[in-house]
Each structure stands twice: as C-alpha cells, then as structure tokens.
XYZ file of C-alpha atoms in Angstrom:
523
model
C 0.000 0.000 0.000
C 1.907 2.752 -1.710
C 2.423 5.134 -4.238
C 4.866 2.823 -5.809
C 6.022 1.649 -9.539
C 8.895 0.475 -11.949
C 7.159 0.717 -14.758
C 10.063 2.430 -16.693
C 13.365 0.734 -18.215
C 14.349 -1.471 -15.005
C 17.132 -0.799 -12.749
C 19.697 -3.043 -12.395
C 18.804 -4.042 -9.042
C 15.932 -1.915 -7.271
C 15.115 0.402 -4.240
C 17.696 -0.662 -1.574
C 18.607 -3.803 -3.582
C 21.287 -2.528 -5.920
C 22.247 0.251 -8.369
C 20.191 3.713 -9.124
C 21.523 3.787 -13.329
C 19.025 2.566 -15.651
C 20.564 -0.686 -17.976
C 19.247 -1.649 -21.563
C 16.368 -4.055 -20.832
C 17.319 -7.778 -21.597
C 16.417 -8.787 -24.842
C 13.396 -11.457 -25.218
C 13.392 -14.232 -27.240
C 11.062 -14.185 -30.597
C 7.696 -15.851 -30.339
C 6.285 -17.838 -33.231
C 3.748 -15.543 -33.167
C 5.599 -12.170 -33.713
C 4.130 -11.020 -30.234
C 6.602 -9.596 -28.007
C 6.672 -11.391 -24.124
C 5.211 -8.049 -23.182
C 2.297 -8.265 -24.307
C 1.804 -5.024 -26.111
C 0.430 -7.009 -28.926
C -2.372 -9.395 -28.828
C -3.955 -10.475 -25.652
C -0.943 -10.352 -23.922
C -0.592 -14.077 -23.120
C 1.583 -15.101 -26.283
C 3.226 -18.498 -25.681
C 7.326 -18.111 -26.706
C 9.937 -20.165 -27.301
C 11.305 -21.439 -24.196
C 7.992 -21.598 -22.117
C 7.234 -24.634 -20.039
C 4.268 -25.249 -17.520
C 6.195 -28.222 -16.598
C 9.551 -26.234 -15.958
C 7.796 -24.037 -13.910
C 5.567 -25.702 -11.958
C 9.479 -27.611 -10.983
C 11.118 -24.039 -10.173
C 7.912 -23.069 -7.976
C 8.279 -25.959 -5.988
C 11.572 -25.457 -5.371
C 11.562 -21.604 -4.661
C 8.057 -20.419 -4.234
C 6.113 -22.490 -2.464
C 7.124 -21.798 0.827
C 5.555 -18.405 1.223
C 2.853 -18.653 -1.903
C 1.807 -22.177 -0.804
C 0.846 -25.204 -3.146
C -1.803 -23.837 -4.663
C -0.885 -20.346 -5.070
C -3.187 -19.212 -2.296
C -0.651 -17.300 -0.183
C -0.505 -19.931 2.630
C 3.279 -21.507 2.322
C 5.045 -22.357 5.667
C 6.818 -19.426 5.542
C 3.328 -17.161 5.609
C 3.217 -16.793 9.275
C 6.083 -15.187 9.658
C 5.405 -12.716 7.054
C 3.948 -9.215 6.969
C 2.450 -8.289 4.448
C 1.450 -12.305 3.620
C 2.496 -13.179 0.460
C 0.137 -12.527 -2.728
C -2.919 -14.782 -3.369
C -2.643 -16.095 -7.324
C -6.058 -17.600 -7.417
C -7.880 -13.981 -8.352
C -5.675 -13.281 -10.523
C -5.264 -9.731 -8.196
C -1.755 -8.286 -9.022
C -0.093 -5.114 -7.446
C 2.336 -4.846 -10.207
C 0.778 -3.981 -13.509
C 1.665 -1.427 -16.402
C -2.108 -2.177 -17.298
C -5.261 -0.253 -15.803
C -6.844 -0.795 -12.755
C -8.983 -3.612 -12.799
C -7.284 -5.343 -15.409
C -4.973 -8.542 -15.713
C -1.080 -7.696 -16.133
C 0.939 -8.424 -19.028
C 2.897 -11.239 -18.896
C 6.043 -8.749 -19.019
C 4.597 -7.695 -15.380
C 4.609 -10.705 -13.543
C 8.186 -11.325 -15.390
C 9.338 -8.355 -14.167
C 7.932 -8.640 -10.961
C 9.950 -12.220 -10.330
C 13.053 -10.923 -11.398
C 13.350 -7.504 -9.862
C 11.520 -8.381 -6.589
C 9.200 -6.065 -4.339
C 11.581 -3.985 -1.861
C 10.233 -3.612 1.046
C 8.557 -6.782 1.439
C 9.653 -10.513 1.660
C 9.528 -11.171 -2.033
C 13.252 -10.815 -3.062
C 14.694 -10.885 -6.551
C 15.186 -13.850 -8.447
C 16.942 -12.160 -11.107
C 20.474 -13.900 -10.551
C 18.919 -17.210 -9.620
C 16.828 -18.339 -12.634
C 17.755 -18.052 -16.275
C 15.363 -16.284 -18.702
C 13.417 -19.469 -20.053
C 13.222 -20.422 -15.979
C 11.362 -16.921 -15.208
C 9.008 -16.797 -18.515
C 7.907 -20.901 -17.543
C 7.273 -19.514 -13.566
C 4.696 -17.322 -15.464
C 3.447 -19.667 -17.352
C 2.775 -21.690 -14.034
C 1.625 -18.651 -12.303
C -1.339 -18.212 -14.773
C -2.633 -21.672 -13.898
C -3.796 -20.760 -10.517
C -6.472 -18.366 -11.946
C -9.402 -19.034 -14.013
C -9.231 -15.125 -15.640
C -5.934 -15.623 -17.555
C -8.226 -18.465 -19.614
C -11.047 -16.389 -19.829
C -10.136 -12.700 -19.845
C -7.525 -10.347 -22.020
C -5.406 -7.571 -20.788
C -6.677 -4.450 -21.312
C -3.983 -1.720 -23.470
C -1.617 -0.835 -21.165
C -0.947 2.771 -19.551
C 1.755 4.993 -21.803
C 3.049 7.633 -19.633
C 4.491 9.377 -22.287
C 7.469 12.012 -21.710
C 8.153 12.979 -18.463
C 8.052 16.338 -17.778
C 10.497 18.938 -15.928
C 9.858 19.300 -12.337
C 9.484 22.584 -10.834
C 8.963 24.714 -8.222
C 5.225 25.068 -9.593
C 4.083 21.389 -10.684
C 5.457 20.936 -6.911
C 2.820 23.024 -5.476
C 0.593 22.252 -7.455
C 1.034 18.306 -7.095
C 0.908 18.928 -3.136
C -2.387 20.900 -3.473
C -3.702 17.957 -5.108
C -2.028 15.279 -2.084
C -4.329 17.857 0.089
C -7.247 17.570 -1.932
C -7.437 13.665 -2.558
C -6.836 13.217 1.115
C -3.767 11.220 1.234
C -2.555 12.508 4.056
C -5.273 10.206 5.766
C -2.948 7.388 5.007
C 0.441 8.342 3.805
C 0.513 11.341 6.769
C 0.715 15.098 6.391
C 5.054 14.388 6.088
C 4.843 11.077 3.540
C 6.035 8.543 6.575
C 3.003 6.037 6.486
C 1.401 7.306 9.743
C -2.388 9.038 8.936
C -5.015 8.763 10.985
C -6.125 5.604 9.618
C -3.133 4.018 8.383
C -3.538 1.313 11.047
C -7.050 0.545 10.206
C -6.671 -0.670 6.175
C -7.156 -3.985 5.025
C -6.761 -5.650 1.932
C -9.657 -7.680 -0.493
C -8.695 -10.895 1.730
C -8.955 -8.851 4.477
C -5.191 -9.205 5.834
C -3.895 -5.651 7.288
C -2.386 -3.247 4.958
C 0.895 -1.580 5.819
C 1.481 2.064 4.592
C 5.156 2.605 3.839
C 7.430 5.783 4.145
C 7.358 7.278 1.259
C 10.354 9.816 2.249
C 12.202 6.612 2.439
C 13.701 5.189 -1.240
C 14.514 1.963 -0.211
C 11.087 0.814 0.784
C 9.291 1.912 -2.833
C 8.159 -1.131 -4.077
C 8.889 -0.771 -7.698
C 11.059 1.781 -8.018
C 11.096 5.696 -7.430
C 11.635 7.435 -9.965
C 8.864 10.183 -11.111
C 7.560 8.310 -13.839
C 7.144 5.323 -11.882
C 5.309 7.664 -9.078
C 2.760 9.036 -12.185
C 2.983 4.584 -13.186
C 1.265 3.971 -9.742
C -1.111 6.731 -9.886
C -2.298 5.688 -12.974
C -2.658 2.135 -12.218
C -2.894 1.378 -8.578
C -2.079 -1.437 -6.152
C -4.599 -3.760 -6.841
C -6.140 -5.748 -3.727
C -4.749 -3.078 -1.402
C -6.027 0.279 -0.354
C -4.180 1.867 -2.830
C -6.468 3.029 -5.573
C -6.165 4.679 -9.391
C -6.256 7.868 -9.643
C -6.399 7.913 -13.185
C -10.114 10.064 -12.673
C -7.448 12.823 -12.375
C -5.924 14.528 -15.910
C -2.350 13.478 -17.132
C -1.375 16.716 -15.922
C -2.287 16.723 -12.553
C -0.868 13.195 -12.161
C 2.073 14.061 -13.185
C 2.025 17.230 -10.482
C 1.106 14.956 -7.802
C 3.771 12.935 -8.993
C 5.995 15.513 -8.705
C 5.576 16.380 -5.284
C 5.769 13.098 -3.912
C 9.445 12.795 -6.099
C 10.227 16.055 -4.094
C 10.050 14.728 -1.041
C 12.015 10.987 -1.498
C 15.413 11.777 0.747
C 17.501 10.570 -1.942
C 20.562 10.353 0.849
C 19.028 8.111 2.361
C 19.307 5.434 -0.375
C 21.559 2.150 0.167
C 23.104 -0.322 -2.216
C 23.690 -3.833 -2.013
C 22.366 -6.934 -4.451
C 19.994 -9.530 -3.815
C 23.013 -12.202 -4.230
C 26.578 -11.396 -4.416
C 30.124 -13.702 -4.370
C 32.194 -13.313 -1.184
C 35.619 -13.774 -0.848
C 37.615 -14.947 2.411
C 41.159 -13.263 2.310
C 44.550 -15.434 3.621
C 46.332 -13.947 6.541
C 49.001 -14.882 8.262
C 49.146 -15.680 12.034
C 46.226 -16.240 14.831
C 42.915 -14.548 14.384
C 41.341 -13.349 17.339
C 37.548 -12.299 18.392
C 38.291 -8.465 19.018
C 36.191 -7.057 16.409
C 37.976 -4.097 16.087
C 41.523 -5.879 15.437
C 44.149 -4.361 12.959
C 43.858 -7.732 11.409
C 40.297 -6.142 9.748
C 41.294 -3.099 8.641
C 43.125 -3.768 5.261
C 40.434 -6.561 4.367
C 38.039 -5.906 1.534
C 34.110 -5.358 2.649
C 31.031 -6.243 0.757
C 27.750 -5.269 1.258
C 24.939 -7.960 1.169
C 21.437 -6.945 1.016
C 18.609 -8.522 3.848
C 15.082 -8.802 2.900
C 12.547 -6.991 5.207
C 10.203 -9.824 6.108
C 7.732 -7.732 8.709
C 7.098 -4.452 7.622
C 8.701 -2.116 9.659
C 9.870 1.773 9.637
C 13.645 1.897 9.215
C 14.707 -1.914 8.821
C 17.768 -3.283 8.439
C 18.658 -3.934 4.942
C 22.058 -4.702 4.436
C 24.936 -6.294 6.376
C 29.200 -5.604 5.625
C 30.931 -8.446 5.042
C 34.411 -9.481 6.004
C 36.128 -13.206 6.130
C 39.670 -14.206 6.611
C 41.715 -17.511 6.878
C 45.062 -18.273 8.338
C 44.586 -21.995 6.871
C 43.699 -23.699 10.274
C 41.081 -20.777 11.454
C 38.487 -19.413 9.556
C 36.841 -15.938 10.861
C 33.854 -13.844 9.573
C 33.057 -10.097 10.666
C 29.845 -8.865 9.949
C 28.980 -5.259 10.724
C 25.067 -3.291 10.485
C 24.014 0.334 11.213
C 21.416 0.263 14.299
C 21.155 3.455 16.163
C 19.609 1.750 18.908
C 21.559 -0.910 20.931
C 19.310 -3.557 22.401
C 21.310 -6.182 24.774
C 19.366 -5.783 28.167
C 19.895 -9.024 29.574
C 18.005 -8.565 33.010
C 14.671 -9.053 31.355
C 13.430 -12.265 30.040
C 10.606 -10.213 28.308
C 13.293 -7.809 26.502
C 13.893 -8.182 22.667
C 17.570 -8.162 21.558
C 19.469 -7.783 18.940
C 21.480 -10.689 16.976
C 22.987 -11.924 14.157
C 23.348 -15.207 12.332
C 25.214 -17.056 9.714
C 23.558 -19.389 7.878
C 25.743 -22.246 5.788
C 23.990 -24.839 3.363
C 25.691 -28.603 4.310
C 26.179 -30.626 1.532
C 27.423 -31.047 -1.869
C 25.344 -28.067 -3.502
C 25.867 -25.237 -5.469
C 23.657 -22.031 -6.092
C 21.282 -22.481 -8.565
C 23.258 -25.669 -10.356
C 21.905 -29.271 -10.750
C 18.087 -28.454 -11.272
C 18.285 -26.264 -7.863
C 19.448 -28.130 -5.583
C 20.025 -25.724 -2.737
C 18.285 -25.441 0.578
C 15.458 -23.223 0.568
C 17.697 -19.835 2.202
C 15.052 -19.625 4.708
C 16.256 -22.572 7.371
C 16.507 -25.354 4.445
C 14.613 -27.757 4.240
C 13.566 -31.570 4.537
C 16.588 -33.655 4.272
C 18.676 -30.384 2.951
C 19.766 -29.244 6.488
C 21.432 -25.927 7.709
C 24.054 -24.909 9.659
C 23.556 -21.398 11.562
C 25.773 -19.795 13.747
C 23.827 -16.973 16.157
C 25.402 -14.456 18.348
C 23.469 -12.256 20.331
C 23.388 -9.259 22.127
C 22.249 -10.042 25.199
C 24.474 -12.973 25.741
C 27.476 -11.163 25.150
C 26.329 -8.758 27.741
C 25.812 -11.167 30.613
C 29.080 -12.865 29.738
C 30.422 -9.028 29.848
C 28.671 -8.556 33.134
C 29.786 -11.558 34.513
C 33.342 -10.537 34.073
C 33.280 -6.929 35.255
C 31.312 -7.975 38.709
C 34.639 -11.306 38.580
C 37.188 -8.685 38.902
C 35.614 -5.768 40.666
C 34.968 -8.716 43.543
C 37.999 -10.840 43.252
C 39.457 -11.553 46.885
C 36.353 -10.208 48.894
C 34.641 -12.896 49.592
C 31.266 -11.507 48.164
C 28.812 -14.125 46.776
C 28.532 -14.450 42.846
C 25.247 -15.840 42.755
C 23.204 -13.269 44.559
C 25.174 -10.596 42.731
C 24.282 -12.334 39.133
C 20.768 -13.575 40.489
C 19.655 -10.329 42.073
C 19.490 -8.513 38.587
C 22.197 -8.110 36.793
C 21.487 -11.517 34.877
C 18.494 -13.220 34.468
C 18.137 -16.308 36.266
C 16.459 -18.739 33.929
C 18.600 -17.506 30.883
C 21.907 -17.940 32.870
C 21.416 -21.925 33.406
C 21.545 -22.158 29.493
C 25.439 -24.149 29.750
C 26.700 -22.331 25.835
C 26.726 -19.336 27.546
C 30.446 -19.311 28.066
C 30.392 -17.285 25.014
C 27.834 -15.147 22.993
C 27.322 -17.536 20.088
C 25.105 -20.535 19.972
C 25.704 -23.397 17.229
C 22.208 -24.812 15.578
C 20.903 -27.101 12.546
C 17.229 -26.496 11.031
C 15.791 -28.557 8.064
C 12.869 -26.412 7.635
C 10.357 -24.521 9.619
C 10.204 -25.375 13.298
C 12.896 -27.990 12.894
C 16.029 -25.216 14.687
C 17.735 -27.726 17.108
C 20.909 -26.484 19.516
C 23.791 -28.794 18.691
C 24.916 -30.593 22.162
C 27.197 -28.269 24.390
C 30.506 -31.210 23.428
C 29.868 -29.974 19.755
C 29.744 -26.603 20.111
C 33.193 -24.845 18.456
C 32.046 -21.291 17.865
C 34.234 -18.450 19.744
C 33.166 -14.672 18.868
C 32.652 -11.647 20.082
C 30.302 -8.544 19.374
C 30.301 -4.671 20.073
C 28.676 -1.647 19.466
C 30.230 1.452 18.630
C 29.134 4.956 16.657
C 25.663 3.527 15.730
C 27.178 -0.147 14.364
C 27.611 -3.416 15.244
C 30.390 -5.191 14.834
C 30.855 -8.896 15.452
C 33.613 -11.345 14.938
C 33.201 -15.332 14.202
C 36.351 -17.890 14.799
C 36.277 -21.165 14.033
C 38.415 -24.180 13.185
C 38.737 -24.803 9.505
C 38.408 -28.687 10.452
C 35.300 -30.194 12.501
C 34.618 -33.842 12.629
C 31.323 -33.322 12.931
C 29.149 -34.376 10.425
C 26.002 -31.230 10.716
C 29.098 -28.279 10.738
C 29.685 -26.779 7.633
C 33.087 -27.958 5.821
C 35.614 -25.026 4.824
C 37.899 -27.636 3.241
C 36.095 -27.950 0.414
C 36.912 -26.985 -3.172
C 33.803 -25.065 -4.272
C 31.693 -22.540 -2.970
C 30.247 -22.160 0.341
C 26.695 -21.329 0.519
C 25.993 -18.430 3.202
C 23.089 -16.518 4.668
C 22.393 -13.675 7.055
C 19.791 -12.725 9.545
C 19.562 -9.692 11.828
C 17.232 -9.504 14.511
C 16.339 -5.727 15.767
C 15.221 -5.484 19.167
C 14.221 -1.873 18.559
C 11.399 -3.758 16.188
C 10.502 -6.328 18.695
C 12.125 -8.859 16.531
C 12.726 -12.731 17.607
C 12.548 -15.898 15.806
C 10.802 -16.260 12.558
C 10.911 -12.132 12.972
C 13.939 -10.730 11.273
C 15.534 -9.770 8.037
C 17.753 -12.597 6.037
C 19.272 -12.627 3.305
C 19.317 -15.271 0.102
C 22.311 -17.666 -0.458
C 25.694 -15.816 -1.375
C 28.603 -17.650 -2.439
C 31.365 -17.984 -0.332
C 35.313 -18.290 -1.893
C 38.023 -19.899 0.156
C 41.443 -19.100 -0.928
C-alpha cells in the first residue's frame, strides 16, 4: 500500500537492492507468433519459445512455495512469519501492472515482478537465480492458478508518455492535489506512512495493509523514480487500499507525482544486491575475536542486502561483510548500522538484537543441478542448515559476569546473589553455551532449529557496538569432525546466509531480516 512503480526501463537491481543507473532491458526471445513477451500485442498471453508449464511448476516448488503455498493461495510455511502475507494467485489480483486498474497484467509484469523483486517486502529478486526461459515458464505456471488468464484479455496498457520537468510550480501544485485527494489520511501530512487511519486498512482478503514511508527510497516497491510515481497513480495497487487515480488529468498526475518525487530523501538510499560472491582473504598468524583488530582493517568489505520480512519503519537492509583464513582458522566479521543498541539481559521479556550465519551442508551449489540448494530460509527436509547466532544479550551477561569477577575478586562476596539479584536473568543464565555469545544450531525447515549438544559446540566470537554499528567477529576451526558443521575444506563454494534480529522492532525468531544464499570463496 503505496504510491509505488517500476514501470520504466528497469534498474539493475531496485530500491535498496542494488544500483540507481538505468541498464538496456534484456532482450526477449522471438515468439512464433511475432508477439513480443510483453504483451503489447495481442492479448498479452503469447506463448514463446522457451515456455514450459512443466519447468515451472518444478522451479515453484523449489523456490516459491514456501511463502505462496501449493496452490498459489498465499498460505506456504513461511506465511506466518510474514507481513504483508504473500500474494494470493487464485484472483488473478496483481499489485504490479503497467495495465489499468482492474485489469490482468501483461505477462512482461509478472516477469518483471519475479526478477526484480518487491523492496520492502519478503519477495526478493530472483533475477540472478533463474535463467530467462526459468522466469518466462514460472509465469506460465503462475497463470494456472487463476481461471481469468483463460477467460479474460489484458486491457492496453498505460503509456506515460514524456516525463516532464519538475518545478517549483508542478510541486505546489502536485501537493495541493495530495491535500485535496486526502492522502494525508494514510500516507501522513510528512509522507512517513502514519495518517489517521493508516492502522485501520485492510486488503480484499482482508489481511492488514501496511502504509510505507514514502520519504524513504529503499522501501518503494517498484522503483522511485517520477515516472514510476505518475505509473502507480495511474494504475494502482490492486487488492490493497491503494487506488487509481487515473479520474485525475495526465497533468495533474504528473504534479502529484511531482511532489511526492520532491520529497524521497535521496541520501538516504543504500546499495547492495539480492546475491553477491564473497571472498575470504589469507592472513598470516592467529585470528582473534576483538572485532575491532588491525587484522580487519586492510580486508576488503562487501555489502549484502537482507530482505525486510515484517514491515517495519527503518529496517535493516544490508549487512558488511568481512572473512579471513590463516589456513587452520576461519573468521567472519559482519557489521550493520542500528542506532539503537538492544542487549538488556536482566529481562526475560526484553527483545535483543542478533545476528546469524547461515551455511547450506552438503554437496550443492547455487542455482546448479536443477536447484538443488536449501530453501535460504532454514533449508529444508533432508537439505539441512548450519547457523551460527550471536546475540546481544548474551554477550552482555558474559560481559557482566566478568566486570562484577574482577571488581569482587578476593572479597569474599557471593557471585550468585550478585548475578541472580538482577544483573542476569536467572532462567537464561542456566543455558550451559553461555560461556560465550554464540550458539551453534541445525534447522531442516520450519520449526525444525535444534541447539547442537554443548561437546559440539566450536564457535568463539565476540560482538560490540560502537558509533551507531555493530560489529561482530566469528572464529572457528577450519576442520570439525562433525558431520552437521559446515566444511571449509572444500573446493567449491560455500553457501551463506544472514539474519539480523532488531530489538528496537521487537524482533525474535521467525521475525527478522535474512538474506538469500551468497557464495562464499576460500582461498
């Protein structure tokens, strides 16, 4: 529920998901037909070379199903801990769509949708993870779950035309019309999502509606650029609040559209790609936990991009990553802006802040032998997951623990009522890992996260927080005997993932932002 759209040439990678520069738009293959894939000719459902039901029906299963459910009805395992749930097929109800209000989307939509993603929400980009014929079959398969794409046609879709020059009076003018349509009632007198009834909208199935910030670029949807603005405007977000305002003239769209483009804080935009390769670097010596060790500073950073999967003001959407390997240790420091440190450890009821690392066990690679990669959301069904979590309350207690060691060492003063009495919380100090901030777990699914037994347990680290960051450190041994620890000894890629947990956002468990699979080179 916002004034949202791509509906121009696409990005490379959108909103807080990669690059702002436009890139020539991937050529299509031709259909027997003549018609294009996006439908600007004929009815919009043209069949091309390379299609496959079959082939996509096989990619759904593998990557969609999860949050869209078997039969495309929005109910997947992963839908409870998602906000907004993921879309309902069967009505053939689309928020993306370069076609009217009302109206089906052109198969170049949905395409467009898959690969590009929907910022903001828990629908990432599949862009880098399925080949061309892969994403046009997914559509194909998409179609099947709704009766209208047998028995209805696209209408012509919307032509914005040229986009005109902003000034200082088409602003005015466009917020003259935001006062006079009332969208202040949800979008709020500043743009941030929070009118007077933005906690009171629901969509057509009746699941609450979340009104984003539209000051924000990294939470727009489908891109913000003004054309995309006047795209939305035009068109809507079907099955959401959002309506068309395409009652109002060209002109005054494009006003409105203007305003609203005044008022993105462009500053405020962040880059980093769905999936990326990372590289671990070769040092020489011991590596320590101190997360702010010379050892760091010369080592080359890359930013990986987390997918929002409650709506939230301000998430976390991207992590820095660093890895290094003296050939017997491995180490990984991850590092995230949060303004807001959350580590209260004297309140069982308090939400924290965390970080894991997620590693696919196995012999798979991203996106290679029909797909054979855990699902990047706590694998699944015998393709198991390794995840390493530190968190912030642990490492305080442990901190705690050692400050009240030495400030009583030799005076005879009793540990237990000092720890017990408030400092620590009882029930979460009898928890025998806590000897250091970083638990060691396996998941093969949903519901399936199981603590590996305190013997197997090989993680050291250590977190801090410092000028508005966090910064923590992983060590472990490149060897493990173990048969549910990842292997760093092998010769291809590691599979990784990320999660951050923001206590600010009341986030635990299933509540969080992850990332998908990134590769991981060894030296």
């Amino acid at each position: 529920m916002t004034l949202l759209g791509w509906r121009g040439e696409p990005a490379l990678v959108h909103a807080h998901g990669g690059e702002t520069q436009k890139e020539k738009p991937k050529e299509v293959k031709p259909e027997p037909s003549g018609h294009s894939h996006s439908g600007s000719a004929g009815n919009g459902h043209s069949h091309g070379q390379g299609r496959s039901v079959t082939i996509g029906a096989t990619v759904y299963k593998h990557m969609c199903i999860f949050c869209h459910g078997e039969d495309g009805n929005g109910g997947g395992k992963a839908m409870a801990y998602l906000y907004p749930w993921p879309r309902d097929f069967r009505k053939g109800v689309f928020k993306h769509r370069s076609t009217p209000t009302g109206s089906l989307p052109l198969d170049k939509d949905i395409f467009d949708t898959i690969t590009k993603g929907i910022p903001g929400t828990a629908m990432p980009a599949w862009e880098n993870a399925l080949t061309e014929d892969e994403t046009w079959s997914v559509v194909e398969y998409l179609k099947t779950f709704s009766k209208r794409f047998k028995d209805e046609t696209p209408q012509k879709p919307v032509t914005p035309g040229p986009v005109p020059p902003t000034s200082k009076e088409s602003i005015e003018a466009g917020y003259m019309i935001f006062k006079e349509m009332r969208c202040a009632r949800c979008h709020g007198t500043d743009l941030k999502g929070d009118g007077p009834i933005a906690d009171s909208l629901y969509d057509i199935w009746d699941h609450r509606a979340f009104v984003y910030d539209l000051t924000n670029p990294n939470t727009f949807k489908f891109g913000f650029d003004k054309e995309d603005i006047y795209m939305t405007l035009s068109t809507g977000i079907d099955g959401t609040p959002m309506k068309a305002y395409n009652h109002l003239t060209s002109k005054e769209r494009w006003d409105l559209a203007s305003f609203i483009h005044s008022r993105i804080q462009q500053d405020r935009y962040r880059k980093a790609k769905y999936e990326v390769t990372l590289k671990s670097e070769q040092v020489e010596g011991d590596i320590g936990i101190e997360p702010f060790s010379e050892l760091w500073d010369p080592v080359p950073a890359t930013n990986v991009h987390l997918i929002v999967l409650n709506a939230r003001r301000d998430p976390i959407t991207r992590v820095e990553f660093q890895s290094v390997t003296n050939g017997k240790q491995i180490a990984f420091r991850v590092q995230w802006e949060d303004p807001v440190p959350n580590r209260s450890s004297s309140r069982h009821q308090d939400f924290k802040d965390a970080v894991a690392l997620e590693f696919a066990l196995g012999d798979v690679l991203l996106h290679t032998h029909g797909h054979n990669e855990p699902f990047f959301g706590m694998g699944n069904r015998e393709k198991p997951v390794n995840i390493w979590q530190w968190r912030a309350d642990w490492q305080k207690e442990i901190e705690t623990k050692e400050e009240l060691e030495q400030a009583t060492e030799g005076q005879g003063m009793d540990m237990d009522v000092m720890i017990f009495g408030g400092e620590v919380n009882p029930v979460e100090s009898l928890n025998p890992f806590r000897e250091v901030p970083i638990e060691e777990m396996n998941a093969e699914g949903f519901g399936t996260l199981t603590p590996q037994p305190k013997t197997k347990q090989n993680i050291r680290g250590k977190g801090l927080w410092k000028d508005g960051k966090w910064t923590v450190v992983f060590v472990r041994d490149i060897e493990s005997l173990n048969k549910w620890d990842i292997q760093f000894n092998k010769k291809q890629p590691i599979l990784i993932g990320f999660a951050v947990w923001d206590g600010l956002h009341q986030d635990r468990n299933g509540r969080k932002t992850v990332s998908m699979w990134q590769r991981l080179i060894l030296p």
